[in-house]
mmCIF file of C-alpha atoms in Angstrom:
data_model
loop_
_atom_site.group_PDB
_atom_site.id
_atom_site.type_symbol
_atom_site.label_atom_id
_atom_site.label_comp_id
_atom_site.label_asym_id
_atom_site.label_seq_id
_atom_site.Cartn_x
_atom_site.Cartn_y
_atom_site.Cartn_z
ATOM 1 C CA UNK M 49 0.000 0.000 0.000
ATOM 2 C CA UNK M 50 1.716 3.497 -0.864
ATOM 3 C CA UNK M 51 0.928 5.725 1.581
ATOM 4 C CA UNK M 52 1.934 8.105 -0.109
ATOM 5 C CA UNK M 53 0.348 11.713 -1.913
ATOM 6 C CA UNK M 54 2.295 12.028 -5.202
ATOM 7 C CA UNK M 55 0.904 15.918 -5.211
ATOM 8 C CA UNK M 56 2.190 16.158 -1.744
ATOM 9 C CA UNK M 57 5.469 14.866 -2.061
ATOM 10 C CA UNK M 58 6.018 17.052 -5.043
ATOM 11 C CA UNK M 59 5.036 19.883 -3.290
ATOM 12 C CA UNK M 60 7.766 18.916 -0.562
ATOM 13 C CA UNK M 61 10.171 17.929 -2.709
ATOM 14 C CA UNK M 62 9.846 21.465 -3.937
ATOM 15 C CA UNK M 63 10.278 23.361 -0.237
ATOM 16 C CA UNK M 64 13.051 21.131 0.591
ATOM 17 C CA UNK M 65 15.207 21.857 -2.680
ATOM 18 C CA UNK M 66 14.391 25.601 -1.668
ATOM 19 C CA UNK M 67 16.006 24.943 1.582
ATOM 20 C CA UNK M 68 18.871 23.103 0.539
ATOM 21 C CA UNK M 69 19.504 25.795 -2.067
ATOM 22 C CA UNK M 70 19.542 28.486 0.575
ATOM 23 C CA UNK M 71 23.155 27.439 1.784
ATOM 24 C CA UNK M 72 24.915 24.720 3.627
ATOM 25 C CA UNK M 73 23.801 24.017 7.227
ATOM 26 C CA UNK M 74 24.418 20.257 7.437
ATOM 27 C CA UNK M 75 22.255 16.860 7.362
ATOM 28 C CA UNK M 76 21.170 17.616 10.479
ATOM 29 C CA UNK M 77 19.713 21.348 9.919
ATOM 30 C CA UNK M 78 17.976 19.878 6.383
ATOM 31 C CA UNK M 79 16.502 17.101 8.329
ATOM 32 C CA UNK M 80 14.878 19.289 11.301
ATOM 33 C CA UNK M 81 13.464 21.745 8.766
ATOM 34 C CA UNK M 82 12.039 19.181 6.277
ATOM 35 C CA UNK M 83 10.353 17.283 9.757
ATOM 36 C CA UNK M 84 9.201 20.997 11.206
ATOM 37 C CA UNK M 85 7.618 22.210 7.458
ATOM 38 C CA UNK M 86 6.473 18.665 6.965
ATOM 39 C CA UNK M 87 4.572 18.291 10.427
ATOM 40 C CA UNK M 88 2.742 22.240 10.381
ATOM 41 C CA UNK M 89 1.679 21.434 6.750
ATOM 42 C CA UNK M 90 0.139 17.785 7.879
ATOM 43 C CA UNK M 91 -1.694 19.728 10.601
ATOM 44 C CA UNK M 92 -2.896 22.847 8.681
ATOM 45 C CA UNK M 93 -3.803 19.795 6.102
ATOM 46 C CA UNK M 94 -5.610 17.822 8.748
ATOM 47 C CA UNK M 95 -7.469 21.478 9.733
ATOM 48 C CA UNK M 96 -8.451 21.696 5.954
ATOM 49 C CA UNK M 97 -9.892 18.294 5.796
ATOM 50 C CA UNK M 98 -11.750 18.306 8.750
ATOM 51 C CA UNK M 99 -13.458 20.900 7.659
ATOM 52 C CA UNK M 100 -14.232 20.274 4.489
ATOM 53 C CA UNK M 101 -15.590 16.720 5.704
ATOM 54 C CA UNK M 102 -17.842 18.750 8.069
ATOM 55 C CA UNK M 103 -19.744 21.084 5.567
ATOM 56 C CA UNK M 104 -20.245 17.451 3.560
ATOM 57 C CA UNK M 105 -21.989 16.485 6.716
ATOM 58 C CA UNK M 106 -23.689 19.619 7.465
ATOM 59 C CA UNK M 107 -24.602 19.535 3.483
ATOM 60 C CA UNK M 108 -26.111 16.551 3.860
ATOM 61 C CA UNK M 109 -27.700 16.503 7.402
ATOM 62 C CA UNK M 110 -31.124 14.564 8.141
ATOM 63 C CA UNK M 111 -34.581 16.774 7.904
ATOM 64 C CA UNK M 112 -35.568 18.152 11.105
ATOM 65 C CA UNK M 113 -32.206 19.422 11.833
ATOM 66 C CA UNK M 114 -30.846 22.831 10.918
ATOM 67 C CA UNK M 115 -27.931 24.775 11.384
ATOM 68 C CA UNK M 116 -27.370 26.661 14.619
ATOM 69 C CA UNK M 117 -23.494 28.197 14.421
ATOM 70 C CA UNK M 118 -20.177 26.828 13.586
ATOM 71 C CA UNK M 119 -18.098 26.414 16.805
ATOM 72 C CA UNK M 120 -14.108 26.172 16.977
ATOM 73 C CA UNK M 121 -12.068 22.975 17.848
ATOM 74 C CA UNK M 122 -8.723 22.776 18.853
ATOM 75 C CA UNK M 123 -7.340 19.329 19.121
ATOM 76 C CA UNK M 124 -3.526 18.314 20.532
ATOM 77 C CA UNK M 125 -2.204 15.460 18.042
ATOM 78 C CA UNK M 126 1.176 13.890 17.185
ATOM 79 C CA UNK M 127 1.705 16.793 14.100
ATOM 80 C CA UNK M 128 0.803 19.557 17.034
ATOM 81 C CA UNK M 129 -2.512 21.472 17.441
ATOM 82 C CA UNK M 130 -5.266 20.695 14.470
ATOM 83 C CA UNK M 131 -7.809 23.854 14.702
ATOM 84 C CA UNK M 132 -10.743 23.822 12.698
ATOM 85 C CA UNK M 133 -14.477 24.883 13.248
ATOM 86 C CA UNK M 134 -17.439 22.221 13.246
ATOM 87 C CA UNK M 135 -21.410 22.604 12.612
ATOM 88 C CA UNK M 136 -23.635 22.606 15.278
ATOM 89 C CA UNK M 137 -27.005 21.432 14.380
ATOM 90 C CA UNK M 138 -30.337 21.527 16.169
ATOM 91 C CA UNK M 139 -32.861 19.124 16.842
ATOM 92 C CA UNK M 140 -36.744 19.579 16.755
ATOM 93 C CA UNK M 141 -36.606 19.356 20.373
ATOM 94 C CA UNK M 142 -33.489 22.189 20.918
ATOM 95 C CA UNK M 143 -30.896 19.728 21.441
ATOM 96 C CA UNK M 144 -27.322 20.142 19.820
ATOM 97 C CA UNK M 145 -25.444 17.620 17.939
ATOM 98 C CA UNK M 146 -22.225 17.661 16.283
ATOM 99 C CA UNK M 147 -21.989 15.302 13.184
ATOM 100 C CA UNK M 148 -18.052 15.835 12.870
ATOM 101 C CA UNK M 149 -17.480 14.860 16.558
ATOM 102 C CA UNK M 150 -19.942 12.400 15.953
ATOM 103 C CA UNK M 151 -18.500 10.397 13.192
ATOM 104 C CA UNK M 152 -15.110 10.857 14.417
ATOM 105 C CA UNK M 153 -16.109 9.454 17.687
ATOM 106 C CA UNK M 154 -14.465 12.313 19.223
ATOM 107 C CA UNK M 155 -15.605 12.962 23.146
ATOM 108 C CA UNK M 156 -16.681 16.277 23.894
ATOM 109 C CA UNK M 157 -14.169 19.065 25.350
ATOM 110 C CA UNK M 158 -11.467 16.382 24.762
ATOM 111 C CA UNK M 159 -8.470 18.301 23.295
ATOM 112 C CA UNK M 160 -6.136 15.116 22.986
ATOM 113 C CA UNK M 161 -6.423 13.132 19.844
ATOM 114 C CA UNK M 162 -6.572 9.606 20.318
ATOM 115 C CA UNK M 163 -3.065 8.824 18.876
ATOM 116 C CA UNK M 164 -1.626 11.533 21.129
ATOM 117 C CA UNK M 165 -3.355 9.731 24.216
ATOM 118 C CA UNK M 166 -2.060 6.949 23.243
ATOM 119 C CA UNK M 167 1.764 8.256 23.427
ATOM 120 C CA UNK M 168 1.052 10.228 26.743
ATOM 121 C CA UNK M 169 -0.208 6.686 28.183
ATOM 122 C CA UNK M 170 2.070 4.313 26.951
ATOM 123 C CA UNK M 171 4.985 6.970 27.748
ATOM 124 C CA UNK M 172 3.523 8.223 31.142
ATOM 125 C CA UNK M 173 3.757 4.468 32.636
ATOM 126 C CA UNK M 174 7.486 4.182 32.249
ATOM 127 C CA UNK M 175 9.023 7.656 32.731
ATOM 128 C CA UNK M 176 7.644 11.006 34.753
ATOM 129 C CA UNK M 177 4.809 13.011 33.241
ATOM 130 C CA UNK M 178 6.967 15.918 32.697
ATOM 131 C CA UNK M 179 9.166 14.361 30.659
ATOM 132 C CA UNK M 180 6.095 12.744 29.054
ATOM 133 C CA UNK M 181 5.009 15.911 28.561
ATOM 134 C CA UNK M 182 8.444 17.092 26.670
ATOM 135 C CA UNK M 183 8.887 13.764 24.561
ATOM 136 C CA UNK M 184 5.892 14.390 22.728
ATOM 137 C CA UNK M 185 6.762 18.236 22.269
ATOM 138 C CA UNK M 186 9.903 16.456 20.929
ATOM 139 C CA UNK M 187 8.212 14.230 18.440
ATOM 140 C CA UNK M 188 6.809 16.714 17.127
ATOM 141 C CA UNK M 189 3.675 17.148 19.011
ATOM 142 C CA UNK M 190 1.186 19.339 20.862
ATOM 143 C CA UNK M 191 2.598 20.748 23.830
ATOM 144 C CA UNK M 192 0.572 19.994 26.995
ATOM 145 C CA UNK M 193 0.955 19.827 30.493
ATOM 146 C CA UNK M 194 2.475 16.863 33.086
ATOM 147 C CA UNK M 195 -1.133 17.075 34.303
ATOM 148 C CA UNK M 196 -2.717 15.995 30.766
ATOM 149 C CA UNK M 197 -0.274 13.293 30.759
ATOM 150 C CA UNK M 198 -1.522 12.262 34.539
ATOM 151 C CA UNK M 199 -5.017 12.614 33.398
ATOM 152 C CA UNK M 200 -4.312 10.636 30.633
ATOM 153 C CA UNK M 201 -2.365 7.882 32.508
ATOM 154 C CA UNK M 202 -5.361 8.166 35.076
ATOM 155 C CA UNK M 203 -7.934 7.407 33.097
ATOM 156 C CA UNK M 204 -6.563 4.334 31.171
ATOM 157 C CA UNK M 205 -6.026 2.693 34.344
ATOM 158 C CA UNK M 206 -9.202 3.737 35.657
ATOM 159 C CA UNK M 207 -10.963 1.985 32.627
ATOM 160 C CA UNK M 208 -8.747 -0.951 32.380
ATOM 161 C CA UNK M 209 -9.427 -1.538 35.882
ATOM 162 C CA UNK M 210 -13.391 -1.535 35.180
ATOM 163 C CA UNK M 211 -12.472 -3.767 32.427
ATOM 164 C CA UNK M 212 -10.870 -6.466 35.036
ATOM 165 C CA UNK M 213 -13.622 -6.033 37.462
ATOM 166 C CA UNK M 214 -16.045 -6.950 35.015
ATOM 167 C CA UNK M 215 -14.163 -9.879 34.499
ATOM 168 C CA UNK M 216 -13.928 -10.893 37.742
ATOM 169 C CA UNK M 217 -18.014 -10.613 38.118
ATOM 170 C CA UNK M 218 -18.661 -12.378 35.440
ATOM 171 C CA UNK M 219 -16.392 -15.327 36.338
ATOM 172 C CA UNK M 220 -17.182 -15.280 39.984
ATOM 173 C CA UNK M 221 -21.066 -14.412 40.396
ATOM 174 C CA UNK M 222 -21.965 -15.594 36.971
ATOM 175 C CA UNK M 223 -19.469 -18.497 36.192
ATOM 176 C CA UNK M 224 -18.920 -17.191 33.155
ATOM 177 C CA UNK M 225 -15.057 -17.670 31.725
ATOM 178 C CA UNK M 226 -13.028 -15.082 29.845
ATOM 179 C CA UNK M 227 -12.469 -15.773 26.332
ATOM 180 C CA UNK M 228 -8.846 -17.299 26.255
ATOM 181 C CA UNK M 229 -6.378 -17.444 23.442
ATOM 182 C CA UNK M 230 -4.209 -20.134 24.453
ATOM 183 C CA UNK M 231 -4.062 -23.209 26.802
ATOM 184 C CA UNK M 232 -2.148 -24.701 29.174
ATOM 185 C CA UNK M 233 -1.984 -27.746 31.548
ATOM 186 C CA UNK M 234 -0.014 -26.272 34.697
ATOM 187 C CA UNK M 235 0.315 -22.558 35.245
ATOM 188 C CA UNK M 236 2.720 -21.020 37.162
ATOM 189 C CA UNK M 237 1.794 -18.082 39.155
ATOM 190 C CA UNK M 238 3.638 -15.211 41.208
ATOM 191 C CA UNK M 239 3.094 -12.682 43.188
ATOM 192 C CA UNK M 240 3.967 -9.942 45.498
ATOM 193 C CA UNK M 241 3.589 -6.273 46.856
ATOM 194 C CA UNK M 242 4.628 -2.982 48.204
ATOM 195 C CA UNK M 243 3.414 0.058 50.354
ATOM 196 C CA UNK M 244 3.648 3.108 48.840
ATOM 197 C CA UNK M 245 2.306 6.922 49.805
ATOM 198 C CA UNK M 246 -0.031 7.993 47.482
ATOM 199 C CA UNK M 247 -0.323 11.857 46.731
ATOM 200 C CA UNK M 248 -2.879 12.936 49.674
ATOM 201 C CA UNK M 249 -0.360 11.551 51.822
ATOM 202 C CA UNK M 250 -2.336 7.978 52.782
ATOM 203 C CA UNK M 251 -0.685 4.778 51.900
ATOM 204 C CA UNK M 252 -1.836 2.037 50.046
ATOM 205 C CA UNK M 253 -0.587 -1.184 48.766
ATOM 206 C CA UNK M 254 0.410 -1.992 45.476
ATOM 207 C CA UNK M 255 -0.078 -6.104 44.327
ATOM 208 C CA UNK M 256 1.114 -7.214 41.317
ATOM 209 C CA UNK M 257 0.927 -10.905 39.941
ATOM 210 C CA UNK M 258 2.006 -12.982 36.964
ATOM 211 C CA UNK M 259 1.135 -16.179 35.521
ATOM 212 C CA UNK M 260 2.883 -18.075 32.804
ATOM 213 C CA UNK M 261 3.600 -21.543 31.548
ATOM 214 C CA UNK M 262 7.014 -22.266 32.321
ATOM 215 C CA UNK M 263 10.402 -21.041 31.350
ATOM 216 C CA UNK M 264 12.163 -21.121 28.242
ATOM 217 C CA UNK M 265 15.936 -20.161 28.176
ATOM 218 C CA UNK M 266 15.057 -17.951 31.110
ATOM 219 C CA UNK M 267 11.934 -16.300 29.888
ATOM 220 C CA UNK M 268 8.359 -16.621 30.933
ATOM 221 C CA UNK M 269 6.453 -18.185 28.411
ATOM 222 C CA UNK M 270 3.117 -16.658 27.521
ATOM 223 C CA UNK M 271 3.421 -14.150 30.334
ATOM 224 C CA UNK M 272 -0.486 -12.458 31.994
ATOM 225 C CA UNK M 273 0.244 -9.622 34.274
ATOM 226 C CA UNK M 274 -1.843 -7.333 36.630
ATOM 227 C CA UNK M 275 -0.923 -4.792 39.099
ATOM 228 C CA UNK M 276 -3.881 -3.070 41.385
ATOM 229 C CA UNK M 277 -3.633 -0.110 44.004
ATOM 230 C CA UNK M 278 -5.640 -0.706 47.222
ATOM 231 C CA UNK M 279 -7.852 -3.223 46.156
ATOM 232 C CA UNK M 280 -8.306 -6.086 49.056
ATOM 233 C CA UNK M 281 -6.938 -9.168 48.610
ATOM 234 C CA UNK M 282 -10.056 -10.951 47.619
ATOM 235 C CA UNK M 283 -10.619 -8.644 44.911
ATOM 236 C CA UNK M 284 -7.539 -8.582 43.936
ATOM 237 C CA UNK M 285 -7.622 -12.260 43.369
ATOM 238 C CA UNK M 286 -10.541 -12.226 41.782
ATOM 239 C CA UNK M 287 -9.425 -9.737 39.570
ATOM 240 C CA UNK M 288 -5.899 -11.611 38.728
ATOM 241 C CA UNK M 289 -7.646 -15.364 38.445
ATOM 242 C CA UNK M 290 -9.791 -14.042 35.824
ATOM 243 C CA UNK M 291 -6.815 -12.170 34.070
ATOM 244 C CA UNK M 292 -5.308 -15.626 33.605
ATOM 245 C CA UNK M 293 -8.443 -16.679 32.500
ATOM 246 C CA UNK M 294 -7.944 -14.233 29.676
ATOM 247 C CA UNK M 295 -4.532 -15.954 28.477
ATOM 248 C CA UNK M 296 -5.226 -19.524 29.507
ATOM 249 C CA UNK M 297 -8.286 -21.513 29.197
ATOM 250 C CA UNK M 298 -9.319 -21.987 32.809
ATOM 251 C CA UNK M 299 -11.094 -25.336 31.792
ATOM 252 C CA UNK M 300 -7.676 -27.037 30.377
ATOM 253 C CA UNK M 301 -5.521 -26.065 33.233
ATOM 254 C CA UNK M 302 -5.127 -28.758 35.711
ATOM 255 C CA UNK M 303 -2.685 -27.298 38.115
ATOM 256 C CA UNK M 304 -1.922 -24.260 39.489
ATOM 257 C CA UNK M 305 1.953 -23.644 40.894
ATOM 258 C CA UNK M 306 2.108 -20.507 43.152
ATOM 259 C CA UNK M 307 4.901 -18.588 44.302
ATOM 260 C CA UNK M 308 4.366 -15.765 46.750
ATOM 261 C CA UNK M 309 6.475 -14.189 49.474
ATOM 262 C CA UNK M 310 4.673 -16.133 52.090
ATOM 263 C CA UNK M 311 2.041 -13.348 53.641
ATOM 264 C CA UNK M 312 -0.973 -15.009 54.555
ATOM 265 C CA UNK M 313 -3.448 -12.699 52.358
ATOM 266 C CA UNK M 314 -1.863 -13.824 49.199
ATOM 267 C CA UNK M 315 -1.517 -17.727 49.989
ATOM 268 C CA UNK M 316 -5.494 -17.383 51.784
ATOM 269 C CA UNK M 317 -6.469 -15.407 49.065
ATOM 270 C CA UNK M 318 -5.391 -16.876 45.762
ATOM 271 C CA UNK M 319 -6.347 -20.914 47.279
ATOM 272 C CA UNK M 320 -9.968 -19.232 48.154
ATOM 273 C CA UNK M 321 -10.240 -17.658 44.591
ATOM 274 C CA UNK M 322 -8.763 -20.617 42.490
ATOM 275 C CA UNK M 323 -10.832 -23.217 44.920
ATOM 276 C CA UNK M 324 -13.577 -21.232 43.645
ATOM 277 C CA UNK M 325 -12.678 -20.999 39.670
ATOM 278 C CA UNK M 326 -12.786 -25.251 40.141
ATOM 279 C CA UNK M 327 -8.285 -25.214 40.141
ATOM 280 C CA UNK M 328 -5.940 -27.474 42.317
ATOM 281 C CA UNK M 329 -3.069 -25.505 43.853
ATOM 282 C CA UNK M 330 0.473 -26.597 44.475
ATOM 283 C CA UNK M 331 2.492 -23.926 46.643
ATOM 284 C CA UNK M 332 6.417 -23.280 45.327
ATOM 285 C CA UNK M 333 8.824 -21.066 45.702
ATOM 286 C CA UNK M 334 10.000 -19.087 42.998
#
């Protein structure tokens, strides 16, 4: 597939023979002109686009709903801030709806794209928001604050965690296993965790747990993990039994080996949850 736009690249090939024309300055200053000139142009593109793909919308809009205003959008991406104004469009009944948002599943007042949320989380788990923050600005992104990025990193854990307690429901109250995408007869599991102060000053306990089937030249083989803040240890074991049942088919696996640091709430906990999910334990120590 070219991704390619043969119009576009001509038109760049043109601006960067200007610049190379306008006198030496290195690989290095060519390189970090092209990337500036070609990231402002994708973004005053994107602005273009968007809203030309919203007057097709407004154009074409269902009867019974007419044009109110056009309202501005500002949107932090990965090729910096996309501005562009939308349609708003009322209902018979005086309710507003945006058919841009709309069909770009975009949530209202969200000013991160979905890409760039996706760098600020995936980024904001492993190093500090600030430099979160200043990596993307790097990339050549949006700039935004090391409190987007928290937000950000907030929210996917907040949602992956519903995600896990739903899980755990289902398998627990309604005996209904997680879809699995690989099997396994014995299943290794470990687990520890760790006080630490939280923000408001109150301490809570991190867990963490992982489950895999065996060792290969020192690596875990088909590795599940999940990590929870606060949650008690019957939850939590809820919560990681059915996150193995997401890797390993709960109904295949005949033995469970467990390696923990030898606190009661972990060994109670995980033979009470696996007892319950219908799985023999056999302690170790790992």
């Amino acid at each position: 597939m070219n991704l390619t736009a043969p119009a576009a690249v001509a038109a760049f090939e043109t601006a960067f023979l200007d610049m190379l024309r306008e006198g030496p300055g290195g690989f290095g200053a060519f390189e970090s002109g092209a990337r500036s000139v070609a990231l402002a142009s994708c973004a005053e593109a994107m602005s273009r686009a968007l809203e030309a793909r919203d007057r097709e919308l407004a154009a074409s809009r269902p009867k019974g709903l007419r044009v109110h205003s056009r309202r501005p959008r500002t949107l932090a991406t990965m090729c910096g801030d996309v501005r562009f104004r939308r349609t708003v469009l009322l209902d018979g009944a005086g309710l507003t709806r945006y058919p841009l948002d709309e069909e770009l599943d975009l949530p209202a007042g969200d000013r991160v794209s979905p890409s760039a949320r996706s760098f600020l989380v995936t980024c904001g788990a492993d190093v500090p928001f600030a430099r979160t923050a200043e990596l993307m600005a790097i990339a050549g992104g949006s700039s935004v604050s090391a409190t987007t990025v928290m937000d950000s990193v907030r929210s996917a854990g907040e949602a992956i965690a519903g995600i896990e307690r739903a899980r755990a429901r289902d398998l627990f109250r309604d005996g209904v296993a997680p879809g699995a995408d690989s099997a396994a007869e014995e299943v290794l599991v470990e687990a520890d965790g760790t006080w630490v102060r939280m923000r408001s000053g109150s301490m809570a306990e991190v867990k963490a747990v992982v489950a895999y089937a065996g060792k290969e030249e020192g690596r875990r083989v088909e590795p599940v993990r999940l990590g929870c803040v606060g949650e008690a240890p019957g939850d939590f074991w809820e919560q990681a039994v059915a996150q193995v049942g997401s890797r390993f088919d709960l109904a295949a696996v005949e033995r469970v080996r467990l390696g923990t640091d030898g606190e009661a709430q972990y060994v109670n906990g995980v033979f009470d949850s696996l007892e319950v999910a219908g799985l023999s334990v056999g302690k170790f120590r790992a």
